[in-house]
PDB file of C-alpha atoms in Angstrom:
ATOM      1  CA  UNK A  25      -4.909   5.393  -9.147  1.00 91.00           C
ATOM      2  CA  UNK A  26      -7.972   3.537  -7.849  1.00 93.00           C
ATOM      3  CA  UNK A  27     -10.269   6.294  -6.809  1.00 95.00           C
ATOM      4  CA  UNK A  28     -14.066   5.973  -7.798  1.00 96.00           C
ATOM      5  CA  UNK A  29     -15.263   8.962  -9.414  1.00 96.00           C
ATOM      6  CA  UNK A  30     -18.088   9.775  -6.810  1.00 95.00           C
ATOM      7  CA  UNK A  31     -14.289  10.603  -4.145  1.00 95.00           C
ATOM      8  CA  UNK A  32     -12.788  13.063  -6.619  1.00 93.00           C
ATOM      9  CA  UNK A  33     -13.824  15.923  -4.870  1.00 94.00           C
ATOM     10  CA  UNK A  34     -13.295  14.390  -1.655  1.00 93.00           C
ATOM     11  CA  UNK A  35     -11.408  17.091   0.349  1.00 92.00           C
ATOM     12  CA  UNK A  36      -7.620  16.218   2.285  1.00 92.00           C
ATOM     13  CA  UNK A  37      -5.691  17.813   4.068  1.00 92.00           C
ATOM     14  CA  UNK A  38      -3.053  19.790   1.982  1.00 91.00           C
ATOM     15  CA  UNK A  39       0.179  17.087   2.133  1.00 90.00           C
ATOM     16  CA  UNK A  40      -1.222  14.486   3.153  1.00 92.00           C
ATOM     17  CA  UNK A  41      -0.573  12.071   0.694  1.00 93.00           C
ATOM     18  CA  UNK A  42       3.120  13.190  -0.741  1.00 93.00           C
ATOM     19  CA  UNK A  43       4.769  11.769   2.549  1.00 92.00           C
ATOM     20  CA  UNK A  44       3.227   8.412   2.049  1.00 91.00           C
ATOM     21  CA  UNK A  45       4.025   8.105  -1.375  1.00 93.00           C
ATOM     22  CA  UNK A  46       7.681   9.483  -0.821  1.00 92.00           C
ATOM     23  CA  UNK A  47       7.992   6.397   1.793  1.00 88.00           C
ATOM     24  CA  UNK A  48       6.354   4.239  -0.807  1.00 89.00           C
ATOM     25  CA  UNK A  49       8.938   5.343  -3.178  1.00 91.00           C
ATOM     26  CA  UNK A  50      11.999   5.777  -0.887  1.00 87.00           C
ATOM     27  CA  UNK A  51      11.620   2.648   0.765  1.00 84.00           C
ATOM     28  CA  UNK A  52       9.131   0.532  -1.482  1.00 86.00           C
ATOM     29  CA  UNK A  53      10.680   0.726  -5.044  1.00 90.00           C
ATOM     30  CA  UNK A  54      13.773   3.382  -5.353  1.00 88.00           C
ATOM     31  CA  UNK A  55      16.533   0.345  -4.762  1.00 79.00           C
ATOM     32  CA  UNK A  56      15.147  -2.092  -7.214  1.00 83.00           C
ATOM     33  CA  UNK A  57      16.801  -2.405 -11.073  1.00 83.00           C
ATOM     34  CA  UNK A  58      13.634  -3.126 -12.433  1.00 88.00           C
ATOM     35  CA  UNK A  59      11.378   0.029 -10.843  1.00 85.00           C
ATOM     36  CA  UNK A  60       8.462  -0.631  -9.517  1.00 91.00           C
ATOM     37  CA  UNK A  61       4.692   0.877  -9.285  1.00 93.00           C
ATOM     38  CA  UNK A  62       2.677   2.832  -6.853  1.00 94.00           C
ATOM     39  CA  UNK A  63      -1.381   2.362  -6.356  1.00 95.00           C
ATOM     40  CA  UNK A  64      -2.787   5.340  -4.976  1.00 96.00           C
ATOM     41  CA  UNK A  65      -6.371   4.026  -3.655  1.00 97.00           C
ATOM     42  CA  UNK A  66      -9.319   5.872  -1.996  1.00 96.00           C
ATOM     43  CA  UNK A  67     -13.029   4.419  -0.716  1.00 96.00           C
ATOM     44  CA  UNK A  68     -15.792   5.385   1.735  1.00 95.00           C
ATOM     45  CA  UNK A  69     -17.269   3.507   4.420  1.00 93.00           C
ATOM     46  CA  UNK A  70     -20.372   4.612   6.824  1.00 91.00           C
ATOM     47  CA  UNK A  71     -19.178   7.766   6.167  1.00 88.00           C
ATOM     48  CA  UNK A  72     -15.189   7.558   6.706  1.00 89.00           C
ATOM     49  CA  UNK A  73     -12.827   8.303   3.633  1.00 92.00           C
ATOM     50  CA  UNK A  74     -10.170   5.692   3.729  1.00 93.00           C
ATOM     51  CA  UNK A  75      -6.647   6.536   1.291  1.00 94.00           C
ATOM     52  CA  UNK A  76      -4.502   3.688   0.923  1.00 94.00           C
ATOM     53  CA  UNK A  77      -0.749   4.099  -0.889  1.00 93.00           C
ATOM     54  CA  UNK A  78       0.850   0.538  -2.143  1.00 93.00           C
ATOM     55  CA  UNK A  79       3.788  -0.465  -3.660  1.00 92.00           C
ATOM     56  CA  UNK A  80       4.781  -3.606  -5.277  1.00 90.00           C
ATOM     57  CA  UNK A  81       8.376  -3.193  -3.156  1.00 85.00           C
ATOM     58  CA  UNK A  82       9.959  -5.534  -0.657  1.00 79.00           C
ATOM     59  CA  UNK A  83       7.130  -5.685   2.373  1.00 78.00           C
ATOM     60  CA  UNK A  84       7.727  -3.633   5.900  1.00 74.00           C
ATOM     61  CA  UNK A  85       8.746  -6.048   8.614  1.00 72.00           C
ATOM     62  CA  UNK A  86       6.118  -6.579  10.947  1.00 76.00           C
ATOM     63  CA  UNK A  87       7.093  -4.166  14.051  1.00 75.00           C
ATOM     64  CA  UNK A  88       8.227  -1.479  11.534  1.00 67.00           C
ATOM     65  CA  UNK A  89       6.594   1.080  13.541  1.00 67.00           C
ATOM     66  CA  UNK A  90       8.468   0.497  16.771  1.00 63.00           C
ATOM     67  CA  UNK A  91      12.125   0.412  14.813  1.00 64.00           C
ATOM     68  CA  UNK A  92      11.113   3.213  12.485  1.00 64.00           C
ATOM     69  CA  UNK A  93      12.560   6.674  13.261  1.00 62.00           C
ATOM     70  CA  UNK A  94      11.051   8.364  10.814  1.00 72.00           C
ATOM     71  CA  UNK A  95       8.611  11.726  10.916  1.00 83.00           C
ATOM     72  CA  UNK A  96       7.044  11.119   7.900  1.00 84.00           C
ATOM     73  CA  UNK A  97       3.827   9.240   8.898  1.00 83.00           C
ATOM     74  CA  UNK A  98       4.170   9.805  12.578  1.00 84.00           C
ATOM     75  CA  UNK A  99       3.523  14.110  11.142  1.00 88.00           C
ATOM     76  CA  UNK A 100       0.277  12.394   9.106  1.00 88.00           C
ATOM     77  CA  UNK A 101      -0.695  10.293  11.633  1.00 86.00           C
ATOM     78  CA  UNK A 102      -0.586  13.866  14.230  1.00 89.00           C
ATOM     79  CA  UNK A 103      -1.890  15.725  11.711  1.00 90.00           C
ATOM     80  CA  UNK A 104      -4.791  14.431  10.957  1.00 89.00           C
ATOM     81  CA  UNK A 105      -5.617  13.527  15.085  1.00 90.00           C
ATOM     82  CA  UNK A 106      -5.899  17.167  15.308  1.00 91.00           C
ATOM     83  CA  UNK A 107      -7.853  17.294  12.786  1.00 89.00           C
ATOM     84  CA  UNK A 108     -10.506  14.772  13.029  1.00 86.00           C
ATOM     85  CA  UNK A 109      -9.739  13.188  16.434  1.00 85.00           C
ATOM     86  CA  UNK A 110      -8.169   9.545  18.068  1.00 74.00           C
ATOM     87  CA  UNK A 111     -10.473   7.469  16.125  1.00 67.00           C
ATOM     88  CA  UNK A 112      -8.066   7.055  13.122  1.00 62.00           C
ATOM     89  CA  UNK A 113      -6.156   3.811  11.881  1.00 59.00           C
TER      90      UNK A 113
END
């Protein structure tokens, strides 16, 4: 984990981060012999609390959000809209 200690009582959402690390794993590392690792990363900017998952796994094509059927992210991504509003990445 690469989380400063001034973020680790930043509040999130309840389940936020378990999807994104079960792609990471699922699709990142779970098919190679040799394993793999996860990096679970947060910062702050002007304000905004950026959380970043990584995995040292094969990278994601680049349109893998067009061919990608999954709910996964797409629930994150609507979750947190609702939450704090269309200005998310």
């Amino acid at each position: 984990m690469d989380v400063p200690p001034d973020l680790w009582l930043a509040q999130v959402p309840s389940l936020i981060l378990q999807p994104m690390v079960e792609n990471a794993v699922n699709h990142g590392i779970a098919k190679r012999a040799q394993g793999g690792s996860i990096r679970i990363g947060a910062s702050r900017t002007n304000g905004t609390l950026t959380l970043s998952v990584r995995n040292d796994g094969p990278s994601l094509a680049a349109n893998w959000e067009a061919e990608n059927s999954g709910i996964g992210i797409a629930n994150v991504r609507t979750r947190l809209q609702s939450l704090y509003g269309e200005g998310l990445r």
